[in-house]
PDB file of C-alpha atoms in Angstrom:
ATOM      1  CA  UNK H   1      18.140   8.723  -0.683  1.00  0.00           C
ATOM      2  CA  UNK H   2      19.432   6.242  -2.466  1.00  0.00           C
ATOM      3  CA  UNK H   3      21.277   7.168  -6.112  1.00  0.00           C
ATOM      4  CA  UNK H   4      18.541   5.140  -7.841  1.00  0.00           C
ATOM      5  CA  UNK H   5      15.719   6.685  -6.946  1.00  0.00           C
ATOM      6  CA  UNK H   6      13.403   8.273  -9.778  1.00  0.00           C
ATOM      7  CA  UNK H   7      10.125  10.349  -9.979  1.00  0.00           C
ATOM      8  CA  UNK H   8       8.265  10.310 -12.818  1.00  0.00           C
ATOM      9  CA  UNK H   9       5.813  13.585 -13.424  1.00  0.00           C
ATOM     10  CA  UNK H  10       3.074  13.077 -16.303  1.00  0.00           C
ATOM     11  CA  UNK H  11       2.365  15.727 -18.454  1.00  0.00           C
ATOM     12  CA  UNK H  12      -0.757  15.684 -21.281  1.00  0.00           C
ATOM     13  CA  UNK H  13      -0.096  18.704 -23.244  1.00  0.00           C
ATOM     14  CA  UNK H  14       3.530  20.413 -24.281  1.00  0.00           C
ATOM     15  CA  UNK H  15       3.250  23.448 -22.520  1.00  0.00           C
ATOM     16  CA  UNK H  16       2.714  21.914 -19.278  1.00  0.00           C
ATOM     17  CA  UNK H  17       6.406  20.422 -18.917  1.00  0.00           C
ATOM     18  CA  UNK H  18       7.345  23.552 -17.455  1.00  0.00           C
ATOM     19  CA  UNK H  19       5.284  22.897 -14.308  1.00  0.00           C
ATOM     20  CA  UNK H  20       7.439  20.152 -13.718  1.00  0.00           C
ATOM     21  CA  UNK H  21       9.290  20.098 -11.019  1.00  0.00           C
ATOM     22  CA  UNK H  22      13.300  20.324 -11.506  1.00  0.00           C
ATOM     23  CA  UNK H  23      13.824  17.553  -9.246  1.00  0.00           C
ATOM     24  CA  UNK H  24      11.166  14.991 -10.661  1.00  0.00           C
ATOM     25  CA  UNK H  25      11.949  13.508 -14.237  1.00  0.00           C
ATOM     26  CA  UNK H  26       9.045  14.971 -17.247  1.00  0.00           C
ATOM     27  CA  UNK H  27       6.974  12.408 -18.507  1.00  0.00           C
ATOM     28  CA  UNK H  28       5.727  12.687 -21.951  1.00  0.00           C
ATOM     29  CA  UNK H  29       2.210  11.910 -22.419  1.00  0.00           C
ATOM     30  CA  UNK H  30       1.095  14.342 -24.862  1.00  0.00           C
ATOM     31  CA  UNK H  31       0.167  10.839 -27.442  1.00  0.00           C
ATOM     32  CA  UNK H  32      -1.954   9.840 -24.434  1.00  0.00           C
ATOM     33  CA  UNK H  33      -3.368   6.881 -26.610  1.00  0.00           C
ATOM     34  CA  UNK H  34      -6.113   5.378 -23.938  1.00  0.00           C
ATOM     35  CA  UNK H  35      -7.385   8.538 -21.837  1.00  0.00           C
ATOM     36  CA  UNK H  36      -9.935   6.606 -20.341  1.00  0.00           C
ATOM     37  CA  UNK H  37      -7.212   4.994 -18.393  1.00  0.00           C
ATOM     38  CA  UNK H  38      -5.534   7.809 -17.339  1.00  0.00           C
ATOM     39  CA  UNK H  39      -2.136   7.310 -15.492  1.00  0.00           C
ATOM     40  CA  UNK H  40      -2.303   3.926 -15.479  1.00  0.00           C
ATOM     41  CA  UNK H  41      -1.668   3.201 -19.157  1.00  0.00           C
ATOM     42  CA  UNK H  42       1.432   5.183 -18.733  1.00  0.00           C
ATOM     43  CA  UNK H  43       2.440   2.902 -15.809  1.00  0.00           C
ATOM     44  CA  UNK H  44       1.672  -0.119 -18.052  1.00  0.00           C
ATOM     45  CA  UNK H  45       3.552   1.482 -21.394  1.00  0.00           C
ATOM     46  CA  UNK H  46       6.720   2.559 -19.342  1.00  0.00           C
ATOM     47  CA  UNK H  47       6.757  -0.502 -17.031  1.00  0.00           C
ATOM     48  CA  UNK H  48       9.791  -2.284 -19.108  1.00  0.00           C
ATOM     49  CA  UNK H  49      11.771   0.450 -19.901  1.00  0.00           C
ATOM     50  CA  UNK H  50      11.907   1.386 -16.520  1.00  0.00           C
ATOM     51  CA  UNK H  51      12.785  -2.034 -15.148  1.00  0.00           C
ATOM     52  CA  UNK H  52      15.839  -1.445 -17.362  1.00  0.00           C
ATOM     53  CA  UNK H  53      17.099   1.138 -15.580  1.00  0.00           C
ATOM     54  CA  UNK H  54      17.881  -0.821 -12.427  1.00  0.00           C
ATOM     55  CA  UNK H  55      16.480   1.952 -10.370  1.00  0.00           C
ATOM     56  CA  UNK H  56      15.645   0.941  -6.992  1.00  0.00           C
ATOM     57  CA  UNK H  57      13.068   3.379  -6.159  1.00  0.00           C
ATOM     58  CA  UNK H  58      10.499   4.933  -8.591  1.00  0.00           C
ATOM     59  CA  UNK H  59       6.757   6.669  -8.971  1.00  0.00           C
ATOM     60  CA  UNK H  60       4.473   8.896 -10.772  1.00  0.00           C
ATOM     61  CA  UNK H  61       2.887  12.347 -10.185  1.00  0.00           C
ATOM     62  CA  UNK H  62       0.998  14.312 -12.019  1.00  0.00           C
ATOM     63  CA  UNK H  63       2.040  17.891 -13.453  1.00  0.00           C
ATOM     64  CA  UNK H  64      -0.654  19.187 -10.852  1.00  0.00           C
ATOM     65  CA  UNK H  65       1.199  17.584  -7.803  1.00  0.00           C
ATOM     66  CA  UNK H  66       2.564  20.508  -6.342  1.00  0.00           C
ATOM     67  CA  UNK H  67      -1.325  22.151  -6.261  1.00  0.00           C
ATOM     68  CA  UNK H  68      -2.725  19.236  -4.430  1.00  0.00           C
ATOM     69  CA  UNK H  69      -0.119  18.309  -2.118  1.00  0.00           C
ATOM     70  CA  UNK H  70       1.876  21.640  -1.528  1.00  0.00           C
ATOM     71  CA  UNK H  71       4.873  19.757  -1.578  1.00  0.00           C
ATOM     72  CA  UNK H  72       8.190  19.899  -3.635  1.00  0.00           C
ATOM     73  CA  UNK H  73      10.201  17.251  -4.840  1.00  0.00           C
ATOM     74  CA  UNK H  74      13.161  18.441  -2.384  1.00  0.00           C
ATOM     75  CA  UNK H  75      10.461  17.987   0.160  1.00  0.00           C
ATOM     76  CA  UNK H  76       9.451  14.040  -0.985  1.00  0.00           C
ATOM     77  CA  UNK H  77      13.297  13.297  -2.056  1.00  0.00           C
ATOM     78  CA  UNK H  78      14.213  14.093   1.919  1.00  0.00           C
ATOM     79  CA  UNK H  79      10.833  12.350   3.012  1.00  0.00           C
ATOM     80  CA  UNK H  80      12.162   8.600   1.519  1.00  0.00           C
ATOM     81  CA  UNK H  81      16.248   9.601   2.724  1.00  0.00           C
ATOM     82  CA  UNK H  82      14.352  10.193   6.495  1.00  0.00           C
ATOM     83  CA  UNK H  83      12.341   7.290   6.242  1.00  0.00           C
ATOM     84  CA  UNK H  84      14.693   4.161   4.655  1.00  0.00           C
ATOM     85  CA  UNK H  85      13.508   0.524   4.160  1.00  0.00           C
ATOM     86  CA  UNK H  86      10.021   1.414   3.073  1.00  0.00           C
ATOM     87  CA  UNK H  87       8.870  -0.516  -0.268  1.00  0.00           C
ATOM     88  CA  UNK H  88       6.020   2.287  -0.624  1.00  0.00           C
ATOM     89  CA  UNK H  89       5.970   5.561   0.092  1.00  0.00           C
ATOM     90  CA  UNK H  90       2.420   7.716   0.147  1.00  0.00           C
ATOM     91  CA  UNK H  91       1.464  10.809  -0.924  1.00  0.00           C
ATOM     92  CA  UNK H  92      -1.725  11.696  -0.066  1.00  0.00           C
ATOM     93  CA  UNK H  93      -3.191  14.814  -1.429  1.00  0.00           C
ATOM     94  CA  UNK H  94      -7.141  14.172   0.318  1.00  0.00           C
ATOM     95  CA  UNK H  95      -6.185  14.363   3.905  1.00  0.00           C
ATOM     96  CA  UNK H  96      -9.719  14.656   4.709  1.00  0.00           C
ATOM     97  CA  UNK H  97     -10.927  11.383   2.990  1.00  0.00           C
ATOM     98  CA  UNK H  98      -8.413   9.757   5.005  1.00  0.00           C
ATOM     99  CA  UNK H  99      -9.561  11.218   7.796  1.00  0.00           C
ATOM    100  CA  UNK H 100     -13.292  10.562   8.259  1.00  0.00           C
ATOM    101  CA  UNK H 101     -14.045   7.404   5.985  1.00  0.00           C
ATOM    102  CA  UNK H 102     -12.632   3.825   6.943  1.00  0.00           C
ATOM    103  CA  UNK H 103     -11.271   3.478   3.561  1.00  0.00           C
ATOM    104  CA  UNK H 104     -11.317   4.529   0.169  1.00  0.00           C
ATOM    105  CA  UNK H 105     -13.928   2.289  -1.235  1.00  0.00           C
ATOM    106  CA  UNK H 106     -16.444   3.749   1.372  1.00  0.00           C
ATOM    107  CA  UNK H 107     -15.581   7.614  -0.149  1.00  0.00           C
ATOM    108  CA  UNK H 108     -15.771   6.141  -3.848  1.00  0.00           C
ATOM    109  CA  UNK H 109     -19.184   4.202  -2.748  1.00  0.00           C
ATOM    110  CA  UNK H 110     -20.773   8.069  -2.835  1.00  0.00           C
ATOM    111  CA  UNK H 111     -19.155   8.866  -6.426  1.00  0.00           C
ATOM    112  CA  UNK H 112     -19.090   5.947  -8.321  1.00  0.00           C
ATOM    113  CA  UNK H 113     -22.075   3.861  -7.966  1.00  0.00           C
ATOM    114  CA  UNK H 114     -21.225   0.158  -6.614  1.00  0.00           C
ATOM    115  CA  UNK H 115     -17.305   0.734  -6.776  1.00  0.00           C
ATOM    116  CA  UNK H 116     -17.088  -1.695  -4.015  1.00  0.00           C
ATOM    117  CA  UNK H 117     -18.842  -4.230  -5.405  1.00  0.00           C
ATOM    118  CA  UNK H 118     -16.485  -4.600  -8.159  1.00  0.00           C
ATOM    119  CA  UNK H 119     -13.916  -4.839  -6.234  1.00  0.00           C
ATOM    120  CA  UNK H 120     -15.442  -7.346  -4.018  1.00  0.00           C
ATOM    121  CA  UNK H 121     -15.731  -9.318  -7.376  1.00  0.00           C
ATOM    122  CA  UNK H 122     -12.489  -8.627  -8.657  1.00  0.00           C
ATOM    123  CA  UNK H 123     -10.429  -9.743  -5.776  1.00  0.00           C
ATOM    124  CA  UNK H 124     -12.889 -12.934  -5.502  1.00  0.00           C
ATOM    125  CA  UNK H 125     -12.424 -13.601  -8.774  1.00  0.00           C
ATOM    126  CA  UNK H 126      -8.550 -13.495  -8.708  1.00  0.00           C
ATOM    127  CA  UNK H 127      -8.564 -15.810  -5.644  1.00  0.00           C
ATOM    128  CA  UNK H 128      -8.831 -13.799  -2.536  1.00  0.00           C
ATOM    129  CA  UNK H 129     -12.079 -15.611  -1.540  1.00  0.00           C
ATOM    130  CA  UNK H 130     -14.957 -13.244  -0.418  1.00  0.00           C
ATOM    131  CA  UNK H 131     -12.975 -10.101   0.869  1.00  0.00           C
ATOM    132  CA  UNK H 132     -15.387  -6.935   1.972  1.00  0.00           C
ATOM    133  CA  UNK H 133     -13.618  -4.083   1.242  1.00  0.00           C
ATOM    134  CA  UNK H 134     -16.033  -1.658   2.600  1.00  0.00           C
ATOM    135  CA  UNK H 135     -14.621  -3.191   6.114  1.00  0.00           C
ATOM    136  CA  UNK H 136     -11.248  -2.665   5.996  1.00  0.00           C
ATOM    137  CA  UNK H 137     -10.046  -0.027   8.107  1.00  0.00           C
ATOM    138  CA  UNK H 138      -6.804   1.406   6.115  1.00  0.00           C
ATOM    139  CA  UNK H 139      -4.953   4.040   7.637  1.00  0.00           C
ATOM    140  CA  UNK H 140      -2.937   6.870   6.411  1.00  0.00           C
ATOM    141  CA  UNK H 141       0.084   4.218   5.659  1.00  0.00           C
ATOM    142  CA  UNK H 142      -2.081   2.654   3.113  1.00  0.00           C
ATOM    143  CA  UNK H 143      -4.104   5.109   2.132  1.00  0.00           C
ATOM    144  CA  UNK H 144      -3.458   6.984  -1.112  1.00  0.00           C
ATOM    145  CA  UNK H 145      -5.653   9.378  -3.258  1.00  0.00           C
ATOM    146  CA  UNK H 146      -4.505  10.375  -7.580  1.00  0.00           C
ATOM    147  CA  UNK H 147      -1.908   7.336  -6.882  1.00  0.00           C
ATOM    148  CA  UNK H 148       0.926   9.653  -5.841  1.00  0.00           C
ATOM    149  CA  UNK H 149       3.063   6.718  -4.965  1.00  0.00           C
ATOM    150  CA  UNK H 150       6.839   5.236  -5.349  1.00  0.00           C
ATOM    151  CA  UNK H 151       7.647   2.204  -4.176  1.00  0.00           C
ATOM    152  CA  UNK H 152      10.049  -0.297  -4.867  1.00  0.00           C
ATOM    153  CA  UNK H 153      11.038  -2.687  -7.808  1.00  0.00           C
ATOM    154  CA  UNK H 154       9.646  -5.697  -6.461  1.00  0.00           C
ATOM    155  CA  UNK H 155       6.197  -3.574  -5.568  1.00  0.00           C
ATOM    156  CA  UNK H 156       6.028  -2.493  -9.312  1.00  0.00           C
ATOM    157  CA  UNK H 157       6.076  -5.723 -10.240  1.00  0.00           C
ATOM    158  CA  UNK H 158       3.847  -7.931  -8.171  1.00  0.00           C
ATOM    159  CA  UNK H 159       1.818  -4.716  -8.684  1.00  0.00           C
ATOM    160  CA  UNK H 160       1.402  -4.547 -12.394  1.00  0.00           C
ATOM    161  CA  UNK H 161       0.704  -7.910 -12.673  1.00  0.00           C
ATOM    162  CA  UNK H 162      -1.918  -7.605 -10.004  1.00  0.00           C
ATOM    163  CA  UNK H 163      -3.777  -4.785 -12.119  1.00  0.00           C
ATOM    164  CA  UNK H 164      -3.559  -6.210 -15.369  1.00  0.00           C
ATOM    165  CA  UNK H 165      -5.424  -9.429 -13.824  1.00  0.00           C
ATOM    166  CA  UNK H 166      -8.534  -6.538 -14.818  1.00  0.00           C
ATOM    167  CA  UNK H 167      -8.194  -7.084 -18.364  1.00  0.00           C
ATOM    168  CA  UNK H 168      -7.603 -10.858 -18.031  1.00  0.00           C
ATOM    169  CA  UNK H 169     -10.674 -11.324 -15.926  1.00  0.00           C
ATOM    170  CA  UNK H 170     -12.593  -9.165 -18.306  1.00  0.00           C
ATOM    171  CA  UNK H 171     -11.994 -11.341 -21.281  1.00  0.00           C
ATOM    172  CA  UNK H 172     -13.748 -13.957 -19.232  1.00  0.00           C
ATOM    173  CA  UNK H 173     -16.980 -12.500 -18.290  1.00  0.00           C
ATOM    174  CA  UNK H 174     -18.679  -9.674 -20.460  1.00  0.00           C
ATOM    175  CA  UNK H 175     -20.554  -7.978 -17.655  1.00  0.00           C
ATOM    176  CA  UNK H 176     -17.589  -7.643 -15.596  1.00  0.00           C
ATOM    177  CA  UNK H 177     -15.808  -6.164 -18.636  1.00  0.00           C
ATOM    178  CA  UNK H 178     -19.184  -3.423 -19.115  1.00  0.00           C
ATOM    179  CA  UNK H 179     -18.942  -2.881 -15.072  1.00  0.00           C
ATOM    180  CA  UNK H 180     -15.096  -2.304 -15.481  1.00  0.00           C
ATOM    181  CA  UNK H 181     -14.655  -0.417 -18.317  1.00  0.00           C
ATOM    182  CA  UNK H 182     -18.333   0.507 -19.504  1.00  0.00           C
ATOM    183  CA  UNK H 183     -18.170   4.120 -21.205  1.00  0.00           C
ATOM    184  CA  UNK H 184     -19.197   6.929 -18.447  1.00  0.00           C
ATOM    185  CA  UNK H 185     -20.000   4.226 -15.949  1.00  0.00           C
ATOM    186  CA  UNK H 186     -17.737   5.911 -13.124  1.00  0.00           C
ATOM    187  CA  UNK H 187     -20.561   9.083 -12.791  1.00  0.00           C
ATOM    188  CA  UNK H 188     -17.230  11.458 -12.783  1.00  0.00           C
ATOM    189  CA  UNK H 189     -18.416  14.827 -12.341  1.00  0.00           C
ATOM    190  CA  UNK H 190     -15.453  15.961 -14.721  1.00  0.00           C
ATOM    191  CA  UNK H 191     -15.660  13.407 -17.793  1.00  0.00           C
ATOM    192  CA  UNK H 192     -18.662  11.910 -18.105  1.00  0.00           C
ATOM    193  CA  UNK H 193     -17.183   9.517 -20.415  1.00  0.00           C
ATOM    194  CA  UNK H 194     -14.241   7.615 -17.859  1.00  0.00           C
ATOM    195  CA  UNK H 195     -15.166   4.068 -16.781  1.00  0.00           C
ATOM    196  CA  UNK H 196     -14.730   2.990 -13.686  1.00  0.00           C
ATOM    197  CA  UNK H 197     -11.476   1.355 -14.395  1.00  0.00           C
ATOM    198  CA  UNK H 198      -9.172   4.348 -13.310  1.00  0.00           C
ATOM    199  CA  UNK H 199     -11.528   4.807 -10.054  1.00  0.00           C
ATOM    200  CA  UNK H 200     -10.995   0.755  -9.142  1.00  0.00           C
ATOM    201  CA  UNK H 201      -7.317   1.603  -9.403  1.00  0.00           C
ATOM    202  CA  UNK H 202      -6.837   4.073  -7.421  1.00  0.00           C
ATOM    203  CA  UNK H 203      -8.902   2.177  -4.315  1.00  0.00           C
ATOM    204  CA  UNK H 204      -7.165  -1.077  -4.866  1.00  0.00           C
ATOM    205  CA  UNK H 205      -3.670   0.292  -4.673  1.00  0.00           C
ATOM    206  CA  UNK H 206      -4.440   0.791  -0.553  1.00  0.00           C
ATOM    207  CA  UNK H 207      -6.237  -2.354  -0.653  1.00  0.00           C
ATOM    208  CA  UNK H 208      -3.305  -4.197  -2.724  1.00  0.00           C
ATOM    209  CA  UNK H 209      -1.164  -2.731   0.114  1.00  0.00           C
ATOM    210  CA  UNK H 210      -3.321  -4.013   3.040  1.00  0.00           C
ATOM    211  CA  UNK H 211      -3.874  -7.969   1.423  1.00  0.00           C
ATOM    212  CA  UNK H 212       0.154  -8.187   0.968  1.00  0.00           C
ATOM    213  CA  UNK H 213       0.917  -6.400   3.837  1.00  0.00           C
ATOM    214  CA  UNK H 214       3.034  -4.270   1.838  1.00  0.00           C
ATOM    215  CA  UNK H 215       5.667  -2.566   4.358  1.00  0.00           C
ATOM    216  CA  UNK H 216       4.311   1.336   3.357  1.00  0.00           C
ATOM    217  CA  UNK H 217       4.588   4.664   4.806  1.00  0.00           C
ATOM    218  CA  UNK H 218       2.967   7.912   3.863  1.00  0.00           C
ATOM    219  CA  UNK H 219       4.095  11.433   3.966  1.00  0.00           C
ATOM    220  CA  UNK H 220       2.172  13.422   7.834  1.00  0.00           C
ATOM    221  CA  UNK H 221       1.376  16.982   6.750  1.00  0.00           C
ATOM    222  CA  UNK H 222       2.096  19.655   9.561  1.00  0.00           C
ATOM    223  CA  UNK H 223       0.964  22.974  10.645  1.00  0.00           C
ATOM    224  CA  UNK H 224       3.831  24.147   8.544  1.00  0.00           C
ATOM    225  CA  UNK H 225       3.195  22.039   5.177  1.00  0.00           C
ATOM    226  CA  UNK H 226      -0.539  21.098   4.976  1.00  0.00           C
ATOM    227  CA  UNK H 227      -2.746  23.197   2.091  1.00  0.00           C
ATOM    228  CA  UNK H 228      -4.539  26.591   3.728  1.00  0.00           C
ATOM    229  CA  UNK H 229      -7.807  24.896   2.387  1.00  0.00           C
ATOM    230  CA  UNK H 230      -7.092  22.451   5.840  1.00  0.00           C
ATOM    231  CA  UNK H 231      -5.915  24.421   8.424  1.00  0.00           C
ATOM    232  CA  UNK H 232      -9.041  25.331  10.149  1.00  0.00           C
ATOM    233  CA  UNK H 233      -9.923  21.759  10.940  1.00  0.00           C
ATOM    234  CA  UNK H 234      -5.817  19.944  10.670  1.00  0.00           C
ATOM    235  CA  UNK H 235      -5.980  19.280  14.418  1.00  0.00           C
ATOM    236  CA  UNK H 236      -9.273  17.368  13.954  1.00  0.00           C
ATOM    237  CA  UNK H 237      -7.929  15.620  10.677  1.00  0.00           C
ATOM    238  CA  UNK H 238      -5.151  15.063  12.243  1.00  0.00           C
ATOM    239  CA  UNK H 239      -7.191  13.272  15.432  1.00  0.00           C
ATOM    240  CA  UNK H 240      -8.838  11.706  13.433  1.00  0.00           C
ATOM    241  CA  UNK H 241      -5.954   9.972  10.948  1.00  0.00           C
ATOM    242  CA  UNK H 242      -4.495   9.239  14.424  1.00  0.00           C
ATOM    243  CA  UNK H 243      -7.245   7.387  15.532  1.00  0.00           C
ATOM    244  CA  UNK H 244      -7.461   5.233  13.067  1.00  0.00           C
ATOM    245  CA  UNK H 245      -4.052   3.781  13.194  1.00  0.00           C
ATOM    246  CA  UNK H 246      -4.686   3.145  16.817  1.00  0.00           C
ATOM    247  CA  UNK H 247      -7.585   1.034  16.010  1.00  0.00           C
ATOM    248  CA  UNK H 248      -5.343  -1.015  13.573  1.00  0.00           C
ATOM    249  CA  UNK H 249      -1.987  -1.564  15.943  1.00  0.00           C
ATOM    250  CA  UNK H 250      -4.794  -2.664  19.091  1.00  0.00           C
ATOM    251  CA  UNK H 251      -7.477  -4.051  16.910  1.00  0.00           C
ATOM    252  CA  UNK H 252      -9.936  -1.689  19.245  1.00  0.00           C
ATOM    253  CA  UNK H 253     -13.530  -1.558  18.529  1.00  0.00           C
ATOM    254  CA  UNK H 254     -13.870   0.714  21.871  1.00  0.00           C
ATOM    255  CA  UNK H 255     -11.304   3.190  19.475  1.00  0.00           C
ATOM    256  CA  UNK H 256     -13.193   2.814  16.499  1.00  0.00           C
ATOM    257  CA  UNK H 257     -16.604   3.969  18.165  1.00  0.00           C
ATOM    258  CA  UNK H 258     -14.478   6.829  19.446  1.00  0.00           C
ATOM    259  CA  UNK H 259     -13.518   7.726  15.562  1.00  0.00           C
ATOM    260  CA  UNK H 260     -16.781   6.937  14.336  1.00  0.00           C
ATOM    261  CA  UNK H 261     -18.303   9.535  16.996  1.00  0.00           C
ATOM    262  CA  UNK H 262     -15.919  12.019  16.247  1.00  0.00           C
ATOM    263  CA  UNK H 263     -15.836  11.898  12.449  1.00  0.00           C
ATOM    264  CA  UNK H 264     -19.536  12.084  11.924  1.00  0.00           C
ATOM    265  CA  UNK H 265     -20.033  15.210  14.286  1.00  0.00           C
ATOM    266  CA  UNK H 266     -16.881  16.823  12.564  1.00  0.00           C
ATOM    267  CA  UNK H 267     -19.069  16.509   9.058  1.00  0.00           C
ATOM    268  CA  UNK H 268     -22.074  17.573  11.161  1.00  0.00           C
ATOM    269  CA  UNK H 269     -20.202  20.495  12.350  1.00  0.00           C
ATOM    270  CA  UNK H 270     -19.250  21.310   8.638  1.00  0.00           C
ATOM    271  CA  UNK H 271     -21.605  20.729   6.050  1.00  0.00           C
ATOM    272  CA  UNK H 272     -20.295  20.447   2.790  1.00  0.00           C
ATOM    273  CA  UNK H 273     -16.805  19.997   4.154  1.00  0.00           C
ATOM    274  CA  UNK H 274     -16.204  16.902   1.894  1.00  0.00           C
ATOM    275  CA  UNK H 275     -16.221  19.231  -0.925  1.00  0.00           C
ATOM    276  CA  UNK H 276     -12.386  20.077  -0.162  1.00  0.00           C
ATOM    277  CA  UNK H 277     -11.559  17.377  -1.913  1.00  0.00           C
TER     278      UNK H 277
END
């Protein structure tokens, strides 16, 4: 690993520092001025201070990452040493949603009414002509759920300045502002008042990955290290995952009707399974 490699984990309230984990650096965000942008303001308020630390390596968890991932931060540290020359690594806490939908922005498409839409007119409207995201087929190396990522300096950067391009398109057109960050427009289960804004983040990081073909690996759960919530179905999630990078490296639709068969009897088979997440 290199020397100048840094984890960031994001706290809200004082007593949960001590669920940090010793090996990740506490982030304060008990001021937590814009909520309804959740970790993303804290990537935005911290991004110069940490671009002054000439780290080489750096990301963001929450205080909750060892509950959703089951991992440590011995167990991520030794992930990026084993796996050198990435500019992104992945930690994916919804295995599942990997799993059985092509992407992210399918999955969100069932939450958050028209996510993909906006993103279709986001990435139009920033230049990338007229992208369907709903076709993309993004594996588990650029697929990432609550944004546990680190990745490099130069992916920090190009990547901020990507994001921000929300606000700067949103001073331009007023409905795309209300669709963005209309009050309670997201239909989160959890806080009825959160935009969409923090949901469109967190499904254009993979997609962010896929456009720049951003050089990213993600963390493979085993027998060993995957949640008990998964272990009754891990050899079909992992099938499944598996599938769908062998669709990407031979461009197969033969493959993908394979994983499309497969993944819709497995949630046939399971009713309610999606509710792991």
């Amino acid at each position: 690993m290199s020397i100048n490699t840094k984890i960031f984990q994001i706290y809200f309230k004082p007593e949960l520092k001590s669920q940090c984990d010793p090996l990740f650096t506490p982030l304060d965000n008990t001021a937590n001025p814009h909520p309804e942008l959740r970790e993303w303001d804290v990537w935005n308020r911290e991004h110069e201070t940490i671009l002054e630390q000439n780290l080489d390596l750096w990301g963001f968890v929450s205080w909750k990452f060892k509950e959703k991932t089951g991992l440590a931060g011995h167990q991520v540290l030794k992930f990026i040493t084993d796996n050198p020359n990435f500019d992104v690594y992945l930690f994916n806490p919804c295995i599942l949603n990997e799993a059985v939908f092509a992407n992210s922005w399918e999955q969100g498409d069932l939450h958050h009414p028209n996510i993909s839409d906006i993103g279709n007119t986001f990435l139009e409207k920033i230049g990338h002509g007229k992208v369907d995201v709903k076709s993309m087929m993004l594996d588990r190396n650029k697929t990432v759920f609550a944004n546990y990522i680190v990745g490099s300096r130069a992916f920090w950067i190009k990547f901020m300045e990507f994001t921000r391009k929300l606000f700067s398109e949103a001073d331009k057109d007023p409905e795309f502002k209300h669709q963005v960050f209309g009050t309670g427009l997201s239909n989160y289960a959890h806080d009825a008042s959160l935009p969409n804004f923090t949901f469109l983040i967190e499904r254009l990081i993979p997609t962010y990955l896929e456009l720049e073909d951003i050089n990213s690996k993600a963390y493979t759960y085993t027998h060993d290290t995957v949640l008990a919530k998964y272990r009754s179905i891990f050899d079909e999630i992992q099938a499944l995952s598996g599938l769908k990078e062998l669709i990407n490296r031979y461009d197969s639709d033969e493959l993908y009707d394979v994983w499309n068969y497969y993944r819709h009897a497995l949630l046939q088979r399971n009713p309610g399974i999606l509710g792991l997440e």
